[in-house]
PDB file of C-alpha atoms and ligand atoms in Angstrom:
ATOM      1  CA  MET S   1      -2.485  -9.502  12.847  1.00 97.00           C
ATOM      2  CA  GLU S   2      -1.168  -6.161  13.196  1.00 97.00           C
ATOM      3  CA  THR S   3      -0.345  -4.590  16.288  1.00 96.00           C
ATOM      4  CA  ASN S   4      -1.697  -0.929  14.947  1.00 93.00           C
ATOM      5  CA  ALA S   5      -5.406  -2.881  14.456  1.00 95.00           C
ATOM      6  CA  PHE S   6      -8.625  -1.216  14.785  1.00 95.00           C
ATOM      7  CA  PRO S   7      -9.389  -2.542  18.874  1.00 95.00           C
ATOM      8  CA  SER S   8     -12.599  -5.057  17.695  1.00 95.00           C
ATOM      9  CA  ASP S   9     -10.504  -6.444  15.609  1.00 96.00           C
ATOM     10  CA  LEU S  10      -8.179  -7.243  18.629  1.00 96.00           C
ATOM     11  CA  TYR S  11     -10.799  -8.290  21.341  1.00 97.00           C
ATOM     12  CA  ALA S  12     -12.848 -10.406  18.821  1.00 95.00           C
ATOM     13  CA  CYS S  13      -9.683 -12.134  17.875  1.00 96.00           C
ATOM     14  CA  ASP S  14      -8.525 -12.443  21.940  1.00 97.00           C
ATOM     15  CA  SER S  15     -11.610 -13.537  22.585  1.00 97.00           C
ATOM     16  CA  GLN S  16     -12.228 -15.894  19.563  1.00 95.00           C
ATOM     17  CA  ILE S  17      -8.559 -17.172  20.364  1.00 96.00           C
ATOM     18  CA  ARG S  18      -9.815 -17.503  23.828  1.00 97.00           C
ATOM     19  CA  PHE S  19     -13.055 -19.048  22.944  1.00 95.00           C
ATOM     20  CA  HIS S  20     -11.280 -22.286  21.525  1.00 94.00           C
ATOM     21  CA  GLY S  21      -8.728 -22.504  24.528  1.00 97.00           C
ATOM     22  CA  TYR S  22      -6.060 -20.837  23.741  1.00 97.00           C
ATOM     23  CA  ASP S  23      -4.121 -18.137  25.014  1.00 98.00           C
ATOM     24  CA  PRO S  24      -3.662 -15.349  22.749  1.00 97.00           C
ATOM     25  CA  ASP S  25      -0.529 -14.082  24.393  1.00 96.00           C
ATOM     26  CA  GLU S  26       0.850 -17.083  22.233  1.00 96.00           C
ATOM     27  CA  ALA S  27      -1.383 -18.160  19.780  1.00 97.00           C
ATOM     28  CA  LEU S  28      -1.728 -14.425  18.001  1.00 97.00           C
ATOM     29  CA  LEU S  29       1.184 -13.562  15.863  1.00 97.00           C
ATOM     30  CA  LYS S  30       1.039  -9.876  15.681  1.00 97.00           C
ATOM     31  CA  VAL S  31       3.455  -7.940  12.572  1.00 97.00           C
ATOM     32  CA  ALA S  32       4.160  -4.566  13.521  1.00 97.00           C
ATOM     33  CA  PRO S  33       5.825  -0.981  11.803  1.00 97.00           C
ATOM     34  CA  ARG S  34       9.965  -1.532  12.591  1.00 98.00           C
ATOM     35  CA  GLU S  35      11.650   0.437  15.229  1.00 97.00           C
ATOM     36  CA  GLY S  36      10.951   4.200  14.320  1.00 95.00           C
ATOM     37  CA  GLU S  37       8.463   3.608  11.639  1.00 95.00           C
ATOM     38  CA  ARG S  38       4.852   3.980  11.584  1.00 94.00           C
ATOM     39  CA  LEU S  39       4.162   1.631   8.931  1.00 97.00           C
ATOM     40  CA  LEU S  40       3.439  -2.116   8.245  1.00 98.00           C
ATOM     41  CA  ARG S  41       5.952  -2.834   5.560  1.00 98.00           C
ATOM     42  CA  GLN S  42       4.203  -5.294   3.672  1.00 97.00           C
ATOM     43  CA  GLU S  43       7.856  -7.763   2.897  1.00 98.00           C
ATOM     44  CA  ASP S  44       7.116  -8.121   7.164  1.00 98.00           C
ATOM     45  CA  ILE S  45       3.628  -9.556   6.822  1.00 98.00           C
ATOM     46  CA  LEU S  46       4.762 -12.171   3.867  1.00 98.00           C
ATOM     47  CA  GLN S  47       7.953 -13.106   6.012  1.00 98.00           C
ATOM     48  CA  LEU S  48       6.274 -13.772   8.646  1.00 98.00           C
ATOM     49  CA  ILE S  49       3.478 -16.250   7.067  1.00 98.00           C
ATOM     50  CA  ALA S  50       6.236 -17.305   5.413  1.00 98.00           C
ATOM     51  CA  ASP S  51       8.275 -18.260   8.599  1.00 98.00           C
ATOM     52  CA  GLU S  52       5.157 -18.953  10.736  1.00 98.00           C
ATOM     53  CA  GLY S  53       2.205 -20.035   7.795  1.00 97.00           C
ATOM     54  CA  GLU S  54       2.254 -23.671   8.922  1.00 97.00           C
ATOM     55  CA  GLN S  55       0.771 -23.053  12.044  1.00 96.00           C
ATOM     56  CA  ILE S  56      -1.464 -20.178  11.241  1.00 97.00           C
ATOM     57  CA  ALA S  57      -5.200 -21.126  11.229  1.00 96.00           C
ATOM     58  CA  LEU S  58      -6.006 -17.043  10.390  1.00 97.00           C
ATOM     59  CA  VAL S  59      -4.181 -14.612   8.916  1.00 98.00           C
ATOM     60  CA  MET S  60      -6.336 -11.227   9.387  1.00 98.00           C
ATOM     61  CA  LEU S  61      -5.160  -7.803   8.620  1.00 98.00           C
ATOM     62  CA  GLY S  62      -7.304  -4.375   8.010  1.00 98.00           C
ATOM     63  CA  GLY S  63      -6.600  -3.674   4.387  1.00 98.00           C
ATOM     64  CA  LEU S  64      -7.228   0.032   5.145  1.00 98.00           C
ATOM     65  CA  ASN S  65      -5.435   0.912   7.856  1.00 96.00           C
ATOM     66  CA  TYR S  66      -8.350   3.143  10.399  1.00 95.00           C
ATOM     67  CA  TYR S  67      -5.218   4.817  11.728  1.00 93.00           C
ATOM     68  CA  THR S  68      -2.667   5.118   9.350  1.00 95.00           C
ATOM     69  CA  GLY S  69      -4.650   4.917   5.988  1.00 96.00           C
ATOM     70  CA  GLN S  70      -1.802   2.672   4.662  1.00 98.00           C
ATOM     71  CA  VAL S  71      -3.710   0.238   2.182  1.00 98.00           C
ATOM     72  CA  LEU S  72      -1.849  -3.341   2.144  1.00 98.00           C
ATOM     73  CA  ASP S  73      -2.090  -5.467  -0.807  1.00 98.00           C
ATOM     74  CA  MET S  74      -4.433  -7.677  -0.216  1.00 98.00           C
ATOM     75  CA  GLN S  75      -3.749  -9.969  -3.399  1.00 98.00           C
ATOM     76  CA  GLU S  76      -0.602 -10.773  -2.422  1.00 98.00           C
ATOM     77  CA  ILE S  77      -1.081 -11.461   1.038  1.00 98.00           C
ATOM     78  CA  THR S  78      -4.473 -13.514   0.585  1.00 98.00           C
ATOM     79  CA  GLN S  79      -1.662 -16.294  -2.240  1.00 98.00           C
ATOM     80  CA  ALA S  80       0.980 -15.814   0.458  1.00 98.00           C
ATOM     81  CA  GLY S  81      -0.836 -17.496   3.009  1.00 98.00           C
ATOM     82  CA  HIS S  82      -3.024 -19.406   0.828  1.00 98.00           C
ATOM     83  CA  ALA S  83       0.266 -21.289  -0.414  1.00 98.00           C
ATOM     84  CA  LYS S  84       0.690 -22.319   3.170  1.00 98.00           C
ATOM     85  CA  GLY S  85      -2.911 -22.991   3.804  1.00 98.00           C
ATOM     86  CA  CYS S  86      -4.651 -20.521   6.187  1.00 98.00           C
ATOM     87  CA  LEU S  87      -7.626 -18.745   5.492  1.00 98.00           C
ATOM     88  CA  VAL S  88      -7.000 -14.976   4.917  1.00 98.00           C
ATOM     89  CA  GLY S  89      -9.816 -12.686   5.563  1.00 98.00           C
ATOM     90  CA  PHE S  90      -9.930  -8.634   5.849  1.00 98.00           C
ATOM     91  CA  ASP S  91     -11.504  -5.437   7.578  1.00 98.00           C
ATOM     92  CA  LEU S  92     -12.839  -3.388   5.252  1.00 98.00           C
ATOM     93  CA  ALA S  93     -14.921  -0.785   7.232  1.00 97.00           C
ATOM     94  CA  HIS S  94     -12.109   1.865   6.170  1.00 96.00           C
ATOM     95  CA  ALA S  95     -12.244   0.759   2.475  1.00 98.00           C
ATOM     96  CA  ALA S  96     -15.331   0.024   1.509  1.00 97.00           C
ATOM     97  CA  GLY S  97     -16.421   2.936  -0.180  1.00 96.00           C
ATOM     98  CA  ASN S  98     -13.355   4.043  -0.712  1.00 97.00           C
ATOM     99  CA  ILE S  99     -11.009   2.466  -2.603  1.00 97.00           C
ATOM    100  CA  PRO S 100     -11.449  -0.115  -5.344  1.00 96.00           C
ATOM    101  CA  LEU S 101     -11.747  -3.810  -4.222  1.00 97.00           C
ATOM    102  CA  SER S 102     -11.515  -7.015  -6.062  1.00 97.00           C
ATOM    103  CA  LEU S 103     -11.798  -9.211  -3.541  1.00 98.00           C
ATOM    104  CA  HIS S 104     -12.998 -12.257  -5.692  1.00 97.00           C
ATOM    105  CA  GLU S 105     -10.593 -11.933  -8.214  1.00 98.00           C
ATOM    106  CA  TRP S 106      -8.062 -11.922  -5.518  1.00 98.00           C
ATOM    107  CA  ASP S 107      -9.721 -14.876  -3.831  1.00 98.00           C
ATOM    108  CA  VAL S 108      -9.928 -13.420  -0.745  1.00 98.00           C
ATOM    109  CA  ASP S 109     -11.280 -16.507   1.569  1.00 98.00           C
ATOM    110  CA  PHE S 110     -14.244 -13.723   3.414  1.00 98.00           C
ATOM    111  CA  ALA S 111     -13.823  -9.865   4.210  1.00 98.00           C
ATOM    112  CA  THR S 112     -15.962  -7.507   6.236  1.00 97.00           C
ATOM    113  CA  TRP S 113     -17.040  -3.938   6.684  1.00 97.00           C
ATOM    114  CA  CYS S 114     -19.210  -1.240   8.639  1.00 96.00           C
ATOM    115  CA  THR S 115     -21.118   1.129   5.855  1.00 96.00           C
ATOM    116  CA  TYR S 116     -21.430   3.422   8.219  1.00 95.00           C
ATOM    117  CA  LYS S 117     -18.089   5.200   7.203  1.00 94.00           C
ATOM    118  CA  TYR S 118     -17.730   5.580   3.735  1.00 95.00           C
ATOM    119  CA  MET S 119     -21.016   4.272   2.539  1.00 95.00           C
ATOM    120  CA  CYS S 120     -22.923   6.829   4.217  1.00 94.00           C
ATOM    121  CA  SER S 121     -25.640   4.682   6.022  1.00 94.00           C
ATOM    122  CA  GLY S 122     -25.652   6.915   9.112  1.00 91.00           C
ATOM    123  CA  PRO S 123     -24.189   5.913  12.492  1.00 90.00           C
ATOM    124  CA  GLY S 124     -24.964   3.016  13.598  1.00 92.00           C
ATOM    125  CA  GLY S 125     -25.786   1.408   9.857  1.00 94.00           C
ATOM    126  CA  PRO S 126     -26.009  -1.611   8.914  1.00 94.00           C
ATOM    127  CA  SER S 127     -22.359  -3.935   8.197  1.00 94.00           C
ATOM    128  CA  ALA S 128     -21.521  -6.302   5.674  1.00 95.00           C
ATOM    129  CA  VAL S 129     -19.969  -9.678   5.276  1.00 96.00           C
ATOM    130  CA  TYR S 130     -18.291 -11.007   1.796  1.00 97.00           C
ATOM    131  CA  ILE S 131     -17.538 -14.761   2.098  1.00 97.00           C
ATOM    132  CA  ASN S 132     -15.556 -16.802  -0.832  1.00 97.00           C
ATOM    133  CA  GLN S 133     -18.386 -18.915  -3.288  1.00 95.00           C
ATOM    134  CA  ARG S 134     -15.878 -21.850  -2.366  1.00 94.00           C
ATOM    135  CA  PHE S 135     -17.860 -22.274   1.238  1.00 94.00           C
ATOM    136  CA  LEU S 136     -21.022 -21.595   0.048  1.00 93.00           C
ATOM    137  CA  GLY S 137     -23.240 -24.689  -0.489  1.00 81.00           C
ATOM    138  CA  ASP S 138     -20.630 -27.343   2.349  1.00 85.00           C
ATOM    139  CA  PRO S 139     -23.136 -27.886   5.207  1.00 80.00           C
ATOM    140  CA  ASP S 140     -20.410 -28.728   7.514  1.00 85.00           C
ATOM    141  CA  ILE S 141     -18.833 -25.725   7.907  1.00 89.00           C
ATOM    142  CA  PRO S 142     -18.512 -24.292  11.378  1.00 88.00           C
ATOM    143  CA  ARG S 143     -20.570 -21.520  11.256  1.00 91.00           C
ATOM    144  CA  PHE S 144     -22.732 -19.669  13.869  1.00 92.00           C
ATOM    145  CA  GLU S 145     -26.566 -19.237  12.566  1.00 94.00           C
ATOM    146  CA  GLY S 146     -29.866 -17.662  13.078  1.00 96.00           C
ATOM    147  CA  TRP S 147     -33.143 -17.992  11.244  1.00 96.00           C
ATOM    148  CA  TRP S 148     -32.438 -14.964   9.286  1.00 95.00           C
ATOM    149  CA  GLY S 149     -29.800 -17.262   7.048  1.00 95.00           C
ATOM    150  CA  HIS S 150     -32.390 -19.954   6.216  1.00 96.00           C
ATOM    151  CA  ASP S 151     -33.481 -20.782   2.655  1.00 96.00           C
ATOM    152  CA  LYS S 152     -35.799 -17.150   2.604  1.00 95.00           C
ATOM    153  CA  GLY S 153     -38.273 -19.411   0.688  1.00 96.00           C
ATOM    154  CA  GLU S 154     -38.778 -21.632   3.819  1.00 96.00           C
ATOM    155  CA  ARG S 155     -38.015 -19.448   6.266  1.00 94.00           C
ATOM    156  CA  PHE S 156     -41.130 -18.976   8.345  1.00 95.00           C
ATOM    157  CA  LEU S 157     -41.954 -22.704   8.505  1.00 95.00           C
ATOM    158  CA  MET S 158     -40.357 -22.558  11.928  1.00 94.00           C
ATOM    159  CA  GLU S 159     -38.584 -26.111  10.241  1.00 93.00           C
ATOM    160  CA  PRO S 160     -36.205 -27.489  13.631  1.00 95.00           C
ATOM    161  CA  HIS S 161     -33.037 -27.849  11.013  1.00 94.00           C
ATOM    162  CA  PHE S 162     -31.604 -25.046   9.087  1.00 94.00           C
ATOM    163  CA  LYS S 163     -31.169 -24.851   5.465  1.00 94.00           C
ATOM    164  CA  ALA S 164     -28.232 -22.367   4.630  1.00 95.00           C
ATOM    165  CA  ILE S 165     -29.182 -19.335   1.858  1.00 95.00           C
ATOM    166  CA  PRO S 166     -27.045 -20.732  -1.022  1.00 93.00           C
ATOM    167  CA  SER S 167     -25.151 -16.813  -0.551  1.00 94.00           C
ATOM    168  CA  ALA S 168     -23.350 -15.014   2.391  1.00 95.00           C
ATOM    169  CA  GLU S 169     -26.374 -14.426   3.427  1.00 95.00           C
ATOM    170  CA  ALA S 170     -26.665 -17.668   5.627  1.00 95.00           C
ATOM    171  CA  TRP S 171     -23.933 -15.949   8.221  1.00 94.00           C
ATOM    172  CA  GLN S 172     -27.164 -13.109   9.175  1.00 94.00           C
ATOM    173  CA  LEU S 173     -28.364 -13.756  12.236  1.00 93.00           C
ATOM    174  CA  SER S 174     -31.584 -11.532  12.696  1.00 94.00           C
ATOM    175  CA  ASN S 175     -33.486  -9.840  11.079  1.00 92.00           C
ATOM    176  CA  ALA S 176     -32.356  -6.659   9.056  1.00 89.00           C
ATOM    177  CA  PRO S 177     -33.253  -3.265  10.569  1.00 92.00           C
ATOM    178  CA  ILE S 178     -35.022  -1.492   8.107  1.00 94.00           C
ATOM    179  CA  LEU S 179     -34.646   1.949   8.951  1.00 95.00           C
ATOM    180  CA  PRO S 180     -31.149   2.176   8.843  1.00 94.00           C
ATOM    181  CA  LEU S 181     -31.393  -0.055   5.479  1.00 95.00           C
ATOM    182  CA  ALA S 182     -33.347   2.469   3.821  1.00 96.00           C
ATOM    183  CA  THR S 183     -30.631   5.241   4.079  1.00 96.00           C
ATOM    184  CA  LEU S 184     -27.971   2.245   3.253  1.00 97.00           C
ATOM    185  CA  LYS S 185     -30.171   2.136  -0.322  1.00 97.00           C
ATOM    186  CA  ALA S 186     -30.494   5.277  -1.100  1.00 97.00           C
ATOM    187  CA  SER S 187     -26.748   5.741  -0.663  1.00 96.00           C
ATOM    188  CA  LEU S 188     -25.739   2.333  -2.873  1.00 96.00           C
ATOM    189  CA  GLU S 189     -27.767   4.005  -5.476  1.00 97.00           C
ATOM    190  CA  ILE S 190     -25.619   7.269  -5.919  1.00 97.00           C
ATOM    191  CA  PHE S 191     -22.653   4.963  -5.503  1.00 96.00           C
ATOM    192  CA  GLY S 192     -23.981   2.677  -8.444  1.00 96.00           C
ATOM    193  CA  GLU S 193     -24.765   5.582 -10.442  1.00 97.00           C
ATOM    194  CA  VAL S 194     -21.474   7.357 -10.348  1.00 96.00           C
ATOM    195  CA  GLY S 195     -19.257   4.109 -10.399  1.00 96.00           C
ATOM    196  CA  MET S 196     -16.111   3.455  -8.118  1.00 95.00           C
ATOM    197  CA  GLN S 197     -14.206   4.345 -11.014  1.00 96.00           C
ATOM    198  CA  LYS S 198     -15.387   7.772 -11.258  1.00 97.00           C
ATOM    199  CA  LEU S 199     -15.321   8.061  -7.346  1.00 97.00           C
ATOM    200  CA  ARG S 200     -11.653   6.591  -7.232  1.00 98.00           C
ATOM    201  CA  GLU S 201     -10.933   9.313  -9.798  1.00 98.00           C
ATOM    202  CA  LYS S 202     -12.168  12.106  -8.305  1.00 98.00           C
ATOM    203  CA  SER S 203     -10.980  10.958  -4.713  1.00 98.00           C
ATOM    204  CA  VAL S 204      -6.995  10.100  -5.580  1.00 98.00           C
ATOM    205  CA  ALA S 205      -7.440  13.814  -7.785  1.00 98.00           C
ATOM    206  CA  LEU S 206      -9.026  15.484  -3.722  1.00 98.00           C
ATOM    207  CA  THR S 207      -6.892  13.901  -1.441  1.00 98.00           C
ATOM    208  CA  ASP S 208      -3.155  14.909  -3.703  1.00 98.00           C
ATOM    209  CA  TYR S 209      -4.654  18.294  -3.698  1.00 98.00           C
ATOM    210  CA  LEU S 210      -4.691  18.553  -0.190  1.00 98.00           C
ATOM    211  CA  ALA S 211      -1.416  16.817   0.691  1.00 97.00           C
ATOM    212  CA  HIS S 212       0.002  19.261  -1.708  1.00 97.00           C
ATOM    213  CA  LEU S 213      -1.383  22.222  -0.295  1.00 97.00           C
ATOM    214  CA  ILE S 214      -0.528  21.499   3.106  1.00 96.00           C
ATOM    215  CA  GLN S 215       3.075  20.359   2.185  1.00 96.00           C
ATOM    216  CA  PRO S 216       4.286  23.953   3.661  1.00 96.00           C
ATOM    217  CA  LEU S 217       2.933  22.969   6.836  1.00 94.00           C
ATOM    218  CA  MET S 218       5.093  19.656   6.937  1.00 94.00           C
ATOM    219  CA  ASP S 219       7.993  21.246   5.304  1.00 96.00           C
ATOM    220  CA  LYS S 220       8.475  23.488   8.814  1.00 94.00           C
ATOM    221  CA  GLY S 221       8.017  19.932  10.440  1.00 93.00           C
ATOM    222  CA  GLU S 222       4.736  21.279  11.884  1.00 92.00           C
ATOM    223  CA  ILE S 223       2.595  18.544  11.195  1.00 94.00           C
ATOM    224  CA  GLU S 224       4.065  14.764  10.132  1.00 95.00           C
ATOM    225  CA  LEU S 225       1.551  13.228   7.391  1.00 96.00           C
ATOM    226  CA  ILE S 226       1.637   9.253   8.637  1.00 95.00           C
ATOM    227  CA  THR S 227      -0.866   8.143   5.278  1.00 98.00           C
ATOM    228  CA  PRO S 228       1.766   6.768   2.371  1.00 97.00           C
ATOM    229  CA  LYS S 229       2.069   9.431   0.445  1.00 95.00           C
ATOM    230  CA  HIS S 230       1.457   7.261  -3.262  1.00 95.00           C
ATOM    231  CA  ALA S 231      -2.313   6.892  -4.164  1.00 95.00           C
ATOM    232  CA  ASP S 232      -1.836   3.291  -5.152  1.00 94.00           C
ATOM    233  CA  GLN S 233      -1.181   2.623  -1.421  1.00 97.00           C
ATOM    234  CA  ARG S 234      -3.452   4.673   0.489  1.00 98.00           C
ATOM    235  CA  GLY S 235      -7.444   6.374   0.000  1.00 98.00           C
ATOM    236  CA  ALA S 236      -9.230   9.314   0.789  1.00 98.00           C
ATOM    237  CA  GLN S 237      -7.573   9.557   3.946  1.00 97.00           C
ATOM    238  CA  LEU S 238      -4.312  11.515   5.455  1.00 98.00           C
ATOM    239  CA  SER S 239      -3.401  10.948   8.842  1.00 97.00           C
ATOM    240  CA  LEU S 240      -1.340  13.767   9.892  1.00 97.00           C
ATOM    241  CA  PHE S 241       0.675  13.224  13.286  1.00 95.00           C
ATOM    242  CA  ILE S 242       1.075  16.752  15.454  1.00 94.00           C
ATOM    243  CA  PRO S 243       3.568  17.204  17.560  1.00 90.00           C
ATOM    244  CA  GLU S 244       2.449  19.772  19.517  1.00 89.00           C
ATOM    245  CA  ARG S 245      -0.811  21.501  20.472  1.00 91.00           C
ATOM    246  CA  GLY S 246      -2.750  18.606  17.525  1.00 92.00           C
ATOM    247  CA  LYS S 247      -5.817  18.481  19.992  1.00 94.00           C
ATOM    248  CA  GLU S 248      -6.385  22.073  20.805  1.00 94.00           C
ATOM    249  CA  ARG S 249      -5.797  22.505  16.383  1.00 94.00           C
ATOM    250  CA  PHE S 250      -8.182  19.947  16.025  1.00 96.00           C
ATOM    251  CA  GLN S 251     -11.130  21.834  17.874  1.00 96.00           C
ATOM    252  CA  LYS S 252     -10.040  24.909  16.727  1.00 96.00           C
ATOM    253  CA  LEU S 253     -10.660  23.067  12.648  1.00 96.00           C
ATOM    254  CA  MET S 254     -14.851  22.233  13.922  1.00 97.00           C
ATOM    255  CA  GLU S 255     -14.942  25.238  15.324  1.00 97.00           C
ATOM    256  CA  VAL S 256     -14.682  26.995  11.445  1.00 96.00           C
ATOM    257  CA  GLY S 257     -16.612  23.880  10.406  1.00 96.00           C
ATOM    258  CA  VAL S 258     -13.506  21.539   9.399  1.00 97.00           C
ATOM    259  CA  ILE S 259     -14.788  18.568   9.985  1.00 95.00           C
ATOM    260  CA  CYS S 260     -12.582  15.658  10.595  1.00 95.00           C
ATOM    261  CA  ASP S 261     -10.896  13.457  13.325  1.00 93.00           C
ATOM    262  CA  TRP S 262      -8.971  13.435  16.527  1.00 94.00           C
ATOM    263  CA  ARG S 263      -6.764   9.690  17.019  1.00 90.00           C
ATOM    264  CA  GLU S 264      -4.922   9.116  20.460  1.00 87.00           C
ATOM    265  CA  PRO S 265      -2.362  10.166  20.076  1.00 86.00           C
ATOM    266  CA  ASN S 266      -1.470  12.947  17.968  1.00 91.00           C
ATOM    267  CA  VAL S 267      -3.542  12.724  14.711  1.00 95.00           C
ATOM    268  CA  ILE S 268      -5.617  14.734  12.832  1.00 96.00           C
ATOM    269  CA  ARG S 269      -7.756  12.917   9.990  1.00 96.00           C
ATOM    270  CA  LEU S 270      -9.095  14.311   7.047  1.00 96.00           C
ATOM    271  CA  ALA S 271     -10.539  12.228   4.762  1.00 96.00           C
ATOM    272  CA  PRO S 272     -12.148  14.400   1.727  1.00 97.00           C
ATOM    273  CA  SER S 273     -15.290  12.138  -0.135  1.00 95.00           C
ATOM    274  CA  PRO S 274     -15.456  12.599  -3.869  1.00 96.00           C
ATOM    275  CA  LEU S 275     -19.541  12.086  -3.364  1.00 94.00           C
ATOM    276  CA  TYR S 276     -19.702  14.895  -1.518  1.00 94.00           C
ATOM    277  CA  ASN S 277     -16.694  17.890  -0.951  1.00 97.00           C
ATOM    278  CA  THR S 278     -15.128  19.811  -4.220  1.00 98.00           C
ATOM    279  CA  PHE S 279     -11.932  20.985  -4.197  1.00 98.00           C
ATOM    280  CA  GLU S 280     -12.874  24.475  -2.689  1.00 98.00           C
ATOM    281  CA  ASP S 281     -13.707  22.404   0.799  1.00 98.00           C
ATOM    282  CA  VAL S 282     -10.353  20.800   0.136  1.00 98.00           C
ATOM    283  CA  TRP S 283      -8.634  24.419  -0.151  1.00 98.00           C
ATOM    284  CA  GLU S 284     -10.222  25.770   3.289  1.00 97.00           C
ATOM    285  CA  ALA S 285      -9.786  22.919   4.635  1.00 97.00           C
ATOM    286  CA  ALA S 286      -5.816  22.902   3.978  1.00 97.00           C
ATOM    287  CA  ASN S 287      -5.894  27.226   4.608  1.00 97.00           C
ATOM    288  CA  ALA S 288      -8.167  26.667   8.243  1.00 96.00           C
ATOM    289  CA  LEU S 289      -5.284  24.027   9.471  1.00 94.00           C
ATOM    290  CA  GLN S 290      -2.833  26.632   7.951  1.00 93.00           C
ATOM    291  CA  ALA S 291      -4.294  29.537  10.400  1.00 93.00           C
TER     292      ALA S 291
HETATM  293  C1  PLP Q 301     -14.803   1.476  12.805  1.00 58.61           C
HETATM  294  C2  PLP Q 301     -14.260   0.670  12.368  1.00 58.61           C
HETATM  295  C3  PLP Q 301     -14.613  -0.924  13.184  1.00 58.61           C
HETATM  296  C4  PLP Q 301     -15.875  -0.675  13.483  1.00 58.61           C
HETATM  297  O1  PLP Q 301     -17.270  -0.970  13.783  1.00 58.61           O
HETATM  298  P1  PLP Q 301     -18.473  -1.942  13.917  1.00 58.61           P
HETATM  299  O2  PLP Q 301     -19.504  -2.060  12.554  1.00 58.61           O
HETATM  300  O3  PLP Q 301     -18.463  -0.263  14.398  1.00 58.61           O
HETATM  301  O4  PLP Q 301     -18.157  -2.806  14.637  1.00 58.61           O
HETATM  302  C5  PLP Q 301     -14.440  -1.504  12.276  1.00 58.61           C
HETATM  303  N1  PLP Q 301     -12.725  -1.816  11.667  1.00 58.61           N
HETATM  304  C6  PLP Q 301     -11.692  -1.176  11.399  1.00 58.61           C
HETATM  305  C7  PLP Q 301     -11.299  -1.318  10.694  1.00 58.61           C
HETATM  306  C8  PLP Q 301     -13.168   0.269  11.891  1.00 58.61           C
HETATM  307  O5  PLP Q 301     -12.578   1.219  11.087  1.00 58.61           O
END
């Protein structure tokens, strides 16, 4: 995995490794940005897989990094991992509802994401998993099971032996939280109505516009854009590294109604959301930042 992964991913991998009786310091291989750089290089990920792949069980990376906003080429990483016999999975918490994803086509083994960010289900909204169909229907797959993964027709017979639903639903443990699902359903209906392609088109235009408007601040060295410059390597978000008085500037932005967020160290994340942000919102946010 990557050194700058979201903390939950690091904790999950560390604890899984310990659960399997290994030492994370030895068993977890991490890719880091090169000295003096902030982004991962795709070639460094591929190189690590090429060098160590034979002893790697699982390649697990954030498809869109929460801190830098960098998008990885998930298809290429999946191919490289599979060529060495590794399973390949992605954390898509920041990618779902933000960039187009073709997990089936890319042959990703699994992915997981929360729905409370770009997918608008609200804080604590349900999470989701993608499981490649090649794993479905395998009764011997190592998996922790609960009653909500059991065949729906027979679930309430309360039988002692688990009969998996032949879909990713087999990974569900407990019954679903209905109130947060209701907000997620409302959001998904809007996504379905508009379509990811149109949303992505507007998203690229909004974010490019924001980058254009803050260019003068970058030229003056007051902020540094750490997110990749090309639209195909980023989603909606721009991560702005603020060398001085970052937190104060973040608080000022919030005071004037620009809802952004602060990530230690020194980063303001601005993410115009194509579902409800306008070009005027972006213009106002850039003016506020300038001020
Ligand atoms: C927000 C986030 C998470 C946390 O998701 P939870 O559903 O709160 O556990 C995990 N990974 C990434 C990359 C995130 O941005």
